[in-house]
Coordinates of C-alpha atoms in Angstrom, one line a residue:
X1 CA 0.0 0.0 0.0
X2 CA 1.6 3.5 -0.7
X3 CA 2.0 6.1 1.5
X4 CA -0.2 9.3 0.9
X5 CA 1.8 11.9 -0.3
X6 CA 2.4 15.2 1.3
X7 CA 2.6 18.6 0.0
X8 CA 5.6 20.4 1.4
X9 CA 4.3 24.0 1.3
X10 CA 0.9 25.6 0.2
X11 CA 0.8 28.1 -2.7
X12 CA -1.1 31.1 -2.0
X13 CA -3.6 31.3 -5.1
X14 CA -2.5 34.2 -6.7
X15 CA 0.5 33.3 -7.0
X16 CA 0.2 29.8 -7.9
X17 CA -0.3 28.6 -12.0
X18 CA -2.5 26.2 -12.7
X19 CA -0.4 22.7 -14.3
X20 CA -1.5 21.2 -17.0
X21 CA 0.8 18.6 -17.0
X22 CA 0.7 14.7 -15.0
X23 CA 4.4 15.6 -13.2
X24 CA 4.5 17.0 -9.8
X25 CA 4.8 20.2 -9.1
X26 CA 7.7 21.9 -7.5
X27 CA 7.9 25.1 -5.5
X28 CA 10.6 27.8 -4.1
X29 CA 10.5 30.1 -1.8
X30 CA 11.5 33.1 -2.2
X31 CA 12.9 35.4 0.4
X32 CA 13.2 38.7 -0.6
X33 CA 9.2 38.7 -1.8
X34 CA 7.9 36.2 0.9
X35 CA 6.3 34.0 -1.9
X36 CA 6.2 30.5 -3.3
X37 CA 6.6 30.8 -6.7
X38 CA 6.0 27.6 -9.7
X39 CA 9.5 25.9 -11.2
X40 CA 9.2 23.5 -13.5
X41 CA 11.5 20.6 -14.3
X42 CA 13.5 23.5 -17.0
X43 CA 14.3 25.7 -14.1
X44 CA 11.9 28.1 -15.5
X45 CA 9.5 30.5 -13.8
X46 CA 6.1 28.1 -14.4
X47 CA 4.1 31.2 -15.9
X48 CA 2.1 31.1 -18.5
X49 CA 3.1 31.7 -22.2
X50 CA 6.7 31.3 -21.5
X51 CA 9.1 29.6 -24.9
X52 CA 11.9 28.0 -24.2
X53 CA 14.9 30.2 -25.3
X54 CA 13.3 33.5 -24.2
X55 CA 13.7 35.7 -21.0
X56 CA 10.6 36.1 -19.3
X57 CA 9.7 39.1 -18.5
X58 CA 11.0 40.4 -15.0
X59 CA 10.6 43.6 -13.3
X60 CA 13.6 42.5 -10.7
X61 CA 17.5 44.1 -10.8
X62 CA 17.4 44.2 -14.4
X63 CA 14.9 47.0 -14.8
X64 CA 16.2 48.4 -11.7
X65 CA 19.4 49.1 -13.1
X66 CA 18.0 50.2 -16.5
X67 CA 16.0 52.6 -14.2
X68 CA 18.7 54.0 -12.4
X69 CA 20.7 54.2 -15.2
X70 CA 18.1 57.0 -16.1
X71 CA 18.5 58.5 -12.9
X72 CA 20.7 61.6 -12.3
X73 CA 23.4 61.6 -10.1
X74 CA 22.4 63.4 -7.1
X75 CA 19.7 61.1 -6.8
X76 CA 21.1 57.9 -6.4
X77 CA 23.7 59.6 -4.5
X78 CA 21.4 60.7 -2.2
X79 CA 19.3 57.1 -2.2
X80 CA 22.7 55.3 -1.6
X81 CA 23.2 57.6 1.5
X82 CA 19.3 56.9 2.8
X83 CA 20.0 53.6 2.3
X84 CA 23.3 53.1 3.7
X85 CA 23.6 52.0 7.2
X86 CA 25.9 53.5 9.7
X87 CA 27.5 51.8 12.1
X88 CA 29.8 53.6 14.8
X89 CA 33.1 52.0 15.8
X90 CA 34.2 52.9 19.5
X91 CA 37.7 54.2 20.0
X92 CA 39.1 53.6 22.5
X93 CA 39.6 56.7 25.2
X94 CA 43.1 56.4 26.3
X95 CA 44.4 56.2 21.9
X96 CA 41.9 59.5 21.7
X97 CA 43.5 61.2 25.2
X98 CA 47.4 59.8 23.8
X99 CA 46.8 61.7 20.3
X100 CA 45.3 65.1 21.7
X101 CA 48.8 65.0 24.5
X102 CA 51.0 64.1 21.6
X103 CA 49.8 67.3 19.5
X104 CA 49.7 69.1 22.3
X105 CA 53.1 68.5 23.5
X106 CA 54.5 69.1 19.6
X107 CA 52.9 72.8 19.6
X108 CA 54.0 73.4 23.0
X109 CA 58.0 72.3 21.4
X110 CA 57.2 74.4 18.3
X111 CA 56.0 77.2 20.4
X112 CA 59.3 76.8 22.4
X113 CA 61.6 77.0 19.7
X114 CA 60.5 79.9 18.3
X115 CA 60.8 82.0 21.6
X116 CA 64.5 80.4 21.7
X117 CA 65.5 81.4 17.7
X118 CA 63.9 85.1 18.4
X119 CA 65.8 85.6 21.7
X120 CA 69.3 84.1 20.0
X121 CA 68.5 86.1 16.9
X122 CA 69.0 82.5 15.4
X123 CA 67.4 82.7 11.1
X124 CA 64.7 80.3 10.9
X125 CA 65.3 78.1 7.7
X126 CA 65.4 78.8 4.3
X127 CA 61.5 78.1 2.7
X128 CA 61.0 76.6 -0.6
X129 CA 60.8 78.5 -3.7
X130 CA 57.6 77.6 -5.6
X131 CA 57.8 79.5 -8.8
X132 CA 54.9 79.9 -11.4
X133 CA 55.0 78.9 -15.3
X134 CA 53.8 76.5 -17.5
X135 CA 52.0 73.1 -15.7
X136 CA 55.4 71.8 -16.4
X137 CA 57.4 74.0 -13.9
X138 CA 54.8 73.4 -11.9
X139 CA 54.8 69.9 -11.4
X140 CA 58.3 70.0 -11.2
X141 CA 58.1 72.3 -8.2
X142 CA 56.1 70.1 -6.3
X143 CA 59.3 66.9 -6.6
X144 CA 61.6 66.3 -4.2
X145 CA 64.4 67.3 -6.8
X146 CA 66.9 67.8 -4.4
X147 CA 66.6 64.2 -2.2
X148 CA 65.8 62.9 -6.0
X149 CA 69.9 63.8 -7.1
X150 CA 71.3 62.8 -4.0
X151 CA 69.5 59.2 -4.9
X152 CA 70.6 59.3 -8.4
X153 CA 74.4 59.9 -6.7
X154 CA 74.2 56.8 -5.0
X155 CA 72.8 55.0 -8.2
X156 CA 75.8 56.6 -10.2
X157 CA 78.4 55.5 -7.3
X158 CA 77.2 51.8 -7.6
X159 CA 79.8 49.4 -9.3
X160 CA 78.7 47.9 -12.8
X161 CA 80.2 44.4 -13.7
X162 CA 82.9 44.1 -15.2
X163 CA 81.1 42.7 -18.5
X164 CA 78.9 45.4 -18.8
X165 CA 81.0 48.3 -18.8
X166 CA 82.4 48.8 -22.3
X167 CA 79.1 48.3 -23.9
X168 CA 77.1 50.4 -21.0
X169 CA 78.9 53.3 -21.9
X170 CA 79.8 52.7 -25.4
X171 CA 76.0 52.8 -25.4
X172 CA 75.8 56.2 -23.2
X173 CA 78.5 57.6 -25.3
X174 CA 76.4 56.9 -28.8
X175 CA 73.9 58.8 -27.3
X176 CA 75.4 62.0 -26.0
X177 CA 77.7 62.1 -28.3
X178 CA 80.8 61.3 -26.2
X179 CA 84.2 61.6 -28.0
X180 CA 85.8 58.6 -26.9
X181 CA 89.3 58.9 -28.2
X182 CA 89.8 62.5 -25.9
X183 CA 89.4 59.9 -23.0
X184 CA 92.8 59.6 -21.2
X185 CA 91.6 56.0 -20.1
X186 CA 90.8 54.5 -23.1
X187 CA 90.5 51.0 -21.3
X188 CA 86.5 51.6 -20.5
X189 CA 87.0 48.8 -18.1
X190 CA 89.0 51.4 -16.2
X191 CA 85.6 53.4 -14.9
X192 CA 84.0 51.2 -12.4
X193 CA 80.5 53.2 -12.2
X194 CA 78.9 55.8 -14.0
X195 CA 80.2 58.4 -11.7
X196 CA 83.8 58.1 -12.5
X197 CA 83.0 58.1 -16.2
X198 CA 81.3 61.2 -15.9
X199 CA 84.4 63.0 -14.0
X200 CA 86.7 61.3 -16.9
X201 CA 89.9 63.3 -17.9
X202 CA 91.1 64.1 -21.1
X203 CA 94.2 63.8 -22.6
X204 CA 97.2 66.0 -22.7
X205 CA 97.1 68.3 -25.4
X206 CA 93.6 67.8 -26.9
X207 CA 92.3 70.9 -25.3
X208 CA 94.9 73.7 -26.1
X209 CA 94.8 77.3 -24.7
X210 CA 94.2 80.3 -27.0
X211 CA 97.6 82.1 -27.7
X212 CA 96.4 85.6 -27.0
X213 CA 97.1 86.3 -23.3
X214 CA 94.6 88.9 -23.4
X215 CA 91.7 86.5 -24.1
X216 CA 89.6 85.4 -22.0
X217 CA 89.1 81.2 -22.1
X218 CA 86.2 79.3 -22.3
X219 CA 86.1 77.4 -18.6
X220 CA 84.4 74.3 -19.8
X221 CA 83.1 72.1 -22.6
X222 CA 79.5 73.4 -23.4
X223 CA 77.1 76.0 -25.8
X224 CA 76.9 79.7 -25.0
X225 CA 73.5 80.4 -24.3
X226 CA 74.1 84.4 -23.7
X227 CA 76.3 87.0 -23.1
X228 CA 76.8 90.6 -23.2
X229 CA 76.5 94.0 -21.1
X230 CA 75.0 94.3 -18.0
X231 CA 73.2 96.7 -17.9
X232 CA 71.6 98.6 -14.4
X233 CA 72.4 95.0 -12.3
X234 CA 70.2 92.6 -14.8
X235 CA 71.8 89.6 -16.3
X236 CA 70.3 88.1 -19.4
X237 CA 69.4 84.1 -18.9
X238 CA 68.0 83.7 -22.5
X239 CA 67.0 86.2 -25.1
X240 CA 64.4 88.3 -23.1
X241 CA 64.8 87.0 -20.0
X242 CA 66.8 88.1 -17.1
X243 CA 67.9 87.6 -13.5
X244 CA 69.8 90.3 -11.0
X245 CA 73.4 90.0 -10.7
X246 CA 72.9 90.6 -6.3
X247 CA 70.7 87.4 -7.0
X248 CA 73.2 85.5 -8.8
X249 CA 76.6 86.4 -6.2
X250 CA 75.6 88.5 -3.4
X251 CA 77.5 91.1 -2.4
X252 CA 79.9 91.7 0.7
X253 CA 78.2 94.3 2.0
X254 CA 74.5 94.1 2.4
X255 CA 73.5 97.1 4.1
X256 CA 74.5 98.7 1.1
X257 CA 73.8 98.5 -2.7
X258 CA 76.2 98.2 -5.3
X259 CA 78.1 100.7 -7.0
X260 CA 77.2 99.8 -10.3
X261 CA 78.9 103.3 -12.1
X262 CA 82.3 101.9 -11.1
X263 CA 82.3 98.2 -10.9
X264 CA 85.9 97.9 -9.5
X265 CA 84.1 99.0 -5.8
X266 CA 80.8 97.2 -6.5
X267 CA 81.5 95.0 -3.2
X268 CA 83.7 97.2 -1.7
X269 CA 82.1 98.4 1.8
X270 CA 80.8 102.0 2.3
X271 CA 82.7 104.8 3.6
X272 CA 82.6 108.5 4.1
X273 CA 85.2 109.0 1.3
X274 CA 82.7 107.0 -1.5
X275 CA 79.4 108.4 -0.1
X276 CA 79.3 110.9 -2.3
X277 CA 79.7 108.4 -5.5
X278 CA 76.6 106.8 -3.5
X279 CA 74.5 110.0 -4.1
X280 CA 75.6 110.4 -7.8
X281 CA 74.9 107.0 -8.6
X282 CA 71.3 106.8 -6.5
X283 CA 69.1 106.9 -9.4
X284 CA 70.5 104.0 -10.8
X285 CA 71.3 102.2 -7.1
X286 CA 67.2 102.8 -7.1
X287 CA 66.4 101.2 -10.5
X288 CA 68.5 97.8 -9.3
X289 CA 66.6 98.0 -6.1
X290 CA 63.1 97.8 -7.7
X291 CA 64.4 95.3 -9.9
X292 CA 61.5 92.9 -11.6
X293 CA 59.6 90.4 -9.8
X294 CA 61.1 86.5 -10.4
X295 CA 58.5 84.3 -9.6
X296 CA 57.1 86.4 -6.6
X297 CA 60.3 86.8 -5.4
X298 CA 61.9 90.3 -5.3
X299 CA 65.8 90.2 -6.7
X300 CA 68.1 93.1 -6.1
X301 CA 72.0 93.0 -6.5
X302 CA 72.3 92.7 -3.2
X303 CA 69.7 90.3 -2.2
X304 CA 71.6 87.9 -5.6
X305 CA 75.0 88.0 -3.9
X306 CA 74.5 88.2 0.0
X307 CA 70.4 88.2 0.5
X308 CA 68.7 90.4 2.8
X309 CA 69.9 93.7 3.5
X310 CA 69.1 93.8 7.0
X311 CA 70.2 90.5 8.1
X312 CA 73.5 89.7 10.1
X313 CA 75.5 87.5 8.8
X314 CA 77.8 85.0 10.3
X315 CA 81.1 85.4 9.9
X316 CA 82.7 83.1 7.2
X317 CA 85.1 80.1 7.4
X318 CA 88.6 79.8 6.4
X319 CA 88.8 77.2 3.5
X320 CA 92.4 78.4 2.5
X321 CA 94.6 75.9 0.7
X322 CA 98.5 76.8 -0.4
X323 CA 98.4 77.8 -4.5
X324 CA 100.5 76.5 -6.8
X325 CA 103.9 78.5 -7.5
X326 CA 103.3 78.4 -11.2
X327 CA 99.4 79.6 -10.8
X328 CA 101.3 82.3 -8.0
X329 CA 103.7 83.7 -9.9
X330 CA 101.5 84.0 -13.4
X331 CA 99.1 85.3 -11.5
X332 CA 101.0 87.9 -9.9
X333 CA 102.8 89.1 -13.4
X334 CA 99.7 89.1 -14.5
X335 CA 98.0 91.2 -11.8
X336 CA 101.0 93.7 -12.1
X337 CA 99.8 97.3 -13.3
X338 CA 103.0 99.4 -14.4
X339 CA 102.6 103.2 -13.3
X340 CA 101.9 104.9 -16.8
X341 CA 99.1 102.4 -17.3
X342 CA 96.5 105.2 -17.6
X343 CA 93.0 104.8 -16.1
X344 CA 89.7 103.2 -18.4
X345 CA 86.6 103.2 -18.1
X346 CA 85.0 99.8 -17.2
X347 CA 81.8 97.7 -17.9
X348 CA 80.5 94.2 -16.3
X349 CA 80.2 91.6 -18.5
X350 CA 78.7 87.9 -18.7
X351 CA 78.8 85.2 -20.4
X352 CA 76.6 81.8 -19.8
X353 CA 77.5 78.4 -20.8
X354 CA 75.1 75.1 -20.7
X355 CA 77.3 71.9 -20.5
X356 CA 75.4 69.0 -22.0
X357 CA 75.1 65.2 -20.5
X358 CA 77.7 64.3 -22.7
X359 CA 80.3 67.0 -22.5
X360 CA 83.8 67.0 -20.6
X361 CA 82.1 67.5 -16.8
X362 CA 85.5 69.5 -15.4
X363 CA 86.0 73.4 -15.6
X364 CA 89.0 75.2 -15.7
X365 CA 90.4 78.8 -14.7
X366 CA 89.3 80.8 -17.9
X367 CA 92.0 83.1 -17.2
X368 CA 94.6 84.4 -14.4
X369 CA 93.2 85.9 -11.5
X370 CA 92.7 85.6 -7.6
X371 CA 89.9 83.7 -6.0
X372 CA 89.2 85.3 -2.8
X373 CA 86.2 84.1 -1.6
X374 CA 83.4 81.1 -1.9
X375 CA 79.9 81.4 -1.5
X376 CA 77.4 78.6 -1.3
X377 CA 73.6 78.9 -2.3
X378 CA 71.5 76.1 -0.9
X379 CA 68.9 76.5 -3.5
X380 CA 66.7 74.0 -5.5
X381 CA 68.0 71.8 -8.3
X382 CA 65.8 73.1 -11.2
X383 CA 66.8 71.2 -14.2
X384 CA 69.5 73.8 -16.4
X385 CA 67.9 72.7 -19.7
X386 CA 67.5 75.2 -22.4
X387 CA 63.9 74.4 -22.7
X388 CA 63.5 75.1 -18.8
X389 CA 65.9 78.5 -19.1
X390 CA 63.3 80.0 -21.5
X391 CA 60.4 79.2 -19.5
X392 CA 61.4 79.3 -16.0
X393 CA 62.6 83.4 -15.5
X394 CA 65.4 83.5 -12.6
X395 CA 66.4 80.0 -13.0
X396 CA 70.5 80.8 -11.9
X397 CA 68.9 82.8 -8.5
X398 CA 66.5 79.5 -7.5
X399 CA 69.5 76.6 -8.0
X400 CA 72.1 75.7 -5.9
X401 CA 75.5 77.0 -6.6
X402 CA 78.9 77.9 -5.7
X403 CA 79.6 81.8 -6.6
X404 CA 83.9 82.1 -6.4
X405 CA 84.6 85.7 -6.0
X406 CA 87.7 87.5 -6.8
X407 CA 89.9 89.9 -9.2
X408 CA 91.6 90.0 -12.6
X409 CA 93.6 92.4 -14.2
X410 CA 91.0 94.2 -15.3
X411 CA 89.0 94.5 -11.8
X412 CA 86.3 91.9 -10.4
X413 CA 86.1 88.6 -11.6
X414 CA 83.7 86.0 -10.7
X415 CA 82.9 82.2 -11.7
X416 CA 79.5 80.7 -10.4
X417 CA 79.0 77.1 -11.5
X418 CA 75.4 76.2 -11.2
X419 CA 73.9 73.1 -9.7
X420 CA 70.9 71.1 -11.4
X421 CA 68.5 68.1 -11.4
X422 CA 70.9 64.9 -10.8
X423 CA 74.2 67.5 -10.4
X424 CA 73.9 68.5 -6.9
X425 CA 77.3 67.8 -6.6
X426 CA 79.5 70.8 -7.6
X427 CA 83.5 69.9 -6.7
X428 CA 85.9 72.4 -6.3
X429 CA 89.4 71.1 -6.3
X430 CA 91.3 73.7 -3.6
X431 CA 88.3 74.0 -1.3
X432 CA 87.9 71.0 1.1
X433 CA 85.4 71.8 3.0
X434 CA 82.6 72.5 0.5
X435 CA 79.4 69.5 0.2
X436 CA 76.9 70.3 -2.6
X437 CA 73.9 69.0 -1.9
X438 CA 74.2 66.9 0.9
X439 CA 71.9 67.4 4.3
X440 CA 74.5 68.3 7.0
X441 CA 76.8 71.0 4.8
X442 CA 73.1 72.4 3.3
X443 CA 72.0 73.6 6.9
X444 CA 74.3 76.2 7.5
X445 CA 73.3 77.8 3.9
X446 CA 69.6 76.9 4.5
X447 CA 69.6 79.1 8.0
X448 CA 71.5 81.7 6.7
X449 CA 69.7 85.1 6.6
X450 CA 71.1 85.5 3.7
X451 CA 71.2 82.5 1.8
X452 CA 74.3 81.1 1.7
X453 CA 77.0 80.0 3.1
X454 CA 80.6 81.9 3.1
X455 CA 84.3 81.1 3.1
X456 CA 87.5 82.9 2.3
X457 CA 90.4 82.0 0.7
X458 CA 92.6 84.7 2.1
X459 CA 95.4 82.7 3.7
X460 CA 96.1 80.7 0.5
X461 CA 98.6 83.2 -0.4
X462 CA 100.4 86.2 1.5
X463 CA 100.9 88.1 -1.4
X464 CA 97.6 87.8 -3.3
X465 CA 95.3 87.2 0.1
X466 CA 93.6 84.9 -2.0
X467 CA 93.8 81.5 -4.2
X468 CA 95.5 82.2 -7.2
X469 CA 94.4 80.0 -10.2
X470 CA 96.5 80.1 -13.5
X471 CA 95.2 80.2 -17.1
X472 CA 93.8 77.0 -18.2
X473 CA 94.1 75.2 -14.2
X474 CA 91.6 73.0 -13.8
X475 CA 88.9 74.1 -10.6
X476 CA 86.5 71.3 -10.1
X477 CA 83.5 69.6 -11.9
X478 CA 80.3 68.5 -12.0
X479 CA 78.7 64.9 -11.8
X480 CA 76.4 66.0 -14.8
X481 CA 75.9 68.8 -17.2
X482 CA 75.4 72.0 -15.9
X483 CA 75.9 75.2 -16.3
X484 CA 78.7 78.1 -15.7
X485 CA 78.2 81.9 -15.3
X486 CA 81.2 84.3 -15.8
X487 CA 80.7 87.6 -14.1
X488 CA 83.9 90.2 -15.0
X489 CA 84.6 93.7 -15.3
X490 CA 87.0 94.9 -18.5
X491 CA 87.4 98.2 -20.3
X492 CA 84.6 99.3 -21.9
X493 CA 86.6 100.7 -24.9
X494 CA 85.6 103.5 -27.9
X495 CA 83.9 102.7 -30.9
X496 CA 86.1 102.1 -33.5
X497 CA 87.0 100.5 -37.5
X498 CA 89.3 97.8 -38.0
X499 CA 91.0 97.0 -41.1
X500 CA 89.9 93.4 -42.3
X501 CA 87.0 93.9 -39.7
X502 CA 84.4 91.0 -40.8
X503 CA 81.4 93.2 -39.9
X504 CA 80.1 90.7 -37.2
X505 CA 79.5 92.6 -33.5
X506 CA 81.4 95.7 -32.8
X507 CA 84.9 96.3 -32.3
X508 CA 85.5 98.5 -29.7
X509 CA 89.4 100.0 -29.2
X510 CA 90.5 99.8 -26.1
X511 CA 88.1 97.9 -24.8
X512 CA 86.2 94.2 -24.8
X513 CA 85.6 92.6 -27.9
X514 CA 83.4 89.4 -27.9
X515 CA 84.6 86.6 -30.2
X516 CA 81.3 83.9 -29.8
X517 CA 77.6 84.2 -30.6
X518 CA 74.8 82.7 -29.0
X519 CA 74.5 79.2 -29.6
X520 CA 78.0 78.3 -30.6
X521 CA 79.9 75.1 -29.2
X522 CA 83.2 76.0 -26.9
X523 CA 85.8 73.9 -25.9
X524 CA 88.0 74.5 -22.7
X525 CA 90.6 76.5 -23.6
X526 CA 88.5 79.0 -26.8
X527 CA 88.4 82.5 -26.8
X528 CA 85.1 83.9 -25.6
X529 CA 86.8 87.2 -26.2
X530 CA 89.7 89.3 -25.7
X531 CA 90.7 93.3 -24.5
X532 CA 92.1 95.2 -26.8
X533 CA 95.3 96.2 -25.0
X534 CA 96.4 98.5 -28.3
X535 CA 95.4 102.2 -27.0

């Protein structure tokens, strides 16, 4: 006898499909809608008029979607949030009462140190420079360019087998255009990272010195970007562009502005005898001193070479070395003025010189003259590009450098080389105690009122009171392209006709005669230009 059978669950009637068929009917529940609704054996809803192969039609998530799809935004923002639930986490009280003493504790500290700098008359540090341009300057602003070179040091200082030198820089050298057989090494093997490759030296003889002693040198391998006059304290970077030269050097004296109408005193300090040249000269001291706004930032003459005028600076360092006796005695002959040597008028001058990745990375003395003092600007490391130089106004006055003060023959002569993205490290060979770029030796230039940090070469000779470097001696180098600015004073000369004269520029008797053009490739060693010493 069978068993009755037993229906598991009851359809509610208007839910339920009448079957037409002899099988048993199945059921599901359903959760969501609290119904029992009709499968058959296909898996299908059992409604009526379904085909096999067909959706039936739904009204579920489908035409939800399709709905809110329709929707705008703010409304199914705003049903998301209603419909959200939000559930509160506790915290607990001591982590909230920890956090409040901690940030407590760290204004109270900040607080103190402030009171402690103001009543030392300690500088606070040096604040970031975050110049305006194109979106490209500005995201450049914004990287940490400086702790970005000191990384790509390290990467450069790291050893590269043994196997992969000669190609690894065979490879470098086909792409920047590095002349291989200058190379004193020619065993590539020989360089046991990138770093000593890039401070290669040359060999003897392949970089010969102009024969004119009254020219003035090229001091490194590189492309003259610009040079000329300057004119009222403003230094040209690029074709309509310029910086101020107190920007670019600083001067000895801050409290007061430079002499610009006799440029062999321009850092001499004030005194009663030279006020009145102070009065004659205080239209155009006033024109420097509302010099144009870089980036926000105001540039005079002053605030270029040595900062704020106000500020007291600390006194600088002794970095003397002993000079050469060659470079000594050249330089001394050379500095030697006989006593009918009758006075000329002078001018500043400057010339600007880009070194690419793959030029020679060492600079030499471009001529002889006395080095008497260093100056080191903890700036940023703005790439030096040409591209950047046009867009980027006061590019020299944001960048680290080293600015090497000191006298020629013809009155003051200056060399600044310039730092740059991946070339933090600027190495000058007499002075032992400078570090480019590093985050001890940057402190003292970053909490300088002024900006940078300053030592003397006085002691290096007792004749000169300063370094003396002869024509041609190599100074340092970079570990990547850069760039070096030349700052000199030389006769201003007359207006005059040559015989043979190409037409180029002017000739000027008596005076300084430019023998480049913007754009040209120099070697160490070139004439930039020479004085005409024929009166």
């Amino acid at each position: 006898m069978r068993a009755p059978r037993t229906l598991r669950a009851l359809p509610s009637p208007s839910t339920c499909l009448l079957r037409t068929s002899h099988q048993r009917p199945q059921f599901r529940y359903q959760q969501q809608s609290s119904r029992f609704v009709h499968m058959d054996h296909s898996g299908h809803n059992g409604r009526r008029g379904h085909q096999p192969g067909k959706r039936p039609f739904s009204t579920g998530k489908g035409g939800k979607r399709k709905q809110e799809q329709g929707e705008p935004f703010h409304r199914r923002l705003g049903r998301a949030l209603r419909s959200t639930k939000i559930r509160w986490y506790p915290i607990p009280a001591a982590l909230g009462i920890g956090f409040l003493g901690l940030a407590q504790l760290y204004k109270i500290n900040e607080r103190e140190k402030k009171a402690r700098r103001e009543e030392e008359g300690e500088p606070y540090r040096r604040k970031r420079i975050r110049p305006t341009g194109p979106w490209q300057v500005q995201v450049m602003s914004t990287l940490p360019l400086k702790a970005m070179s000191r990384l790509w040091g390290r990467f450069n200082e790291l050893v590269i087998p043994y196997y992969l030198r000669v190609p690894g820089f065979k490879l470098y050298s086909w792409i920047f255009g590095v002349n291989l057989s200058e190379v004193s090494e020619p065993d590539l093997h020989a360089y046991p990272n990138l770093a000593a490759f890039f401070s290669r030296t040359l060999r003897p003889g392949v970089r010969p010195l102009d024969p004119n002693p009254s020219a003035l040198l090229s001091p490194a391998d590189g492309r003259v970007l610009s040079f000329g006059l300057i004119d009222g304290g403003e230094v040209e970077q690029v074709k309509g562009m310029t910086y101020s030269l107190d920007a670019l050097l600083g001067t000895s004296h801050p409290s007061s502005a430079p002499n610009l109408s006799s440029p062999s005193h321009l850092f001499a300090r004030e005194t009663p005898a030279h006020h009145h040249q102070h009065v004659e000269s205080e239209a155009l001291v006033k024109r420097d001193e509302e010099f144009a706004i870089l980036n926000g930032i105001r540039y005079t003459l002053p605030g270029l070479l040595s900062g704020a005028p106000s500020s007291p600076h600390p006194p600088p360092t002794d970095a003397s070395t002993p000079s050469l006796p060659p470079s000594e005695e050249e330089v001394t002959d050379s500095l030697a003025v006989p006593w009918y040597n009758p006075p000329r008028r002078t001018a500043l001058y400057y010339c600007v010189i880009y070194l690419a990745p793959g030029d020679y990375h060492r600079f030499h003395s471009p001529t002889a003259w006395v080095a008497e003092k260093r100056r080191h600007f903890a700036g940023e490391l703005y790439s030096v590009s040409p591209y950047l130089q046009r867009t980027l106004p006061g590019l020299f006055t944001l960048n680290e450098r080293v600015a090497l003060l000191g006298r020629w023959r013809h009155g003051f002569f200056s060399m600044t080389p310039v730092g740059a993205t991946n070339v933090g490290s600027i190495v000058i060979n007499f002075d032992a105690e400078l570090r480019t770029n590093s985050l001890l030796s940057d402190k003292a230039a970053d909490k300088s009122p002024n900006g940078y940090a300053e030592a003397t070469y006085g002691a290096a000779s007792r004749v000169l009171h300063g370094r003396a470097l002869g024509r041609g001696e190599e100074m340092g180098g970079f570990r990547l392209g850069s760039t070096v600015v030349l700052v000199f004073e030389a006769p201003e000369g007359e207006m005059g006709e040559k015989e043979g004269w190409d037409g180029e520029g002017q000739w000027r008797k008596g005076g300084w005669n430019w023998g480049v053009r913007n754009g040209q490739r120099v070697k160490v060693g070139e004439a930039l230009g020479w004085v005409d010493e024929k009166v």
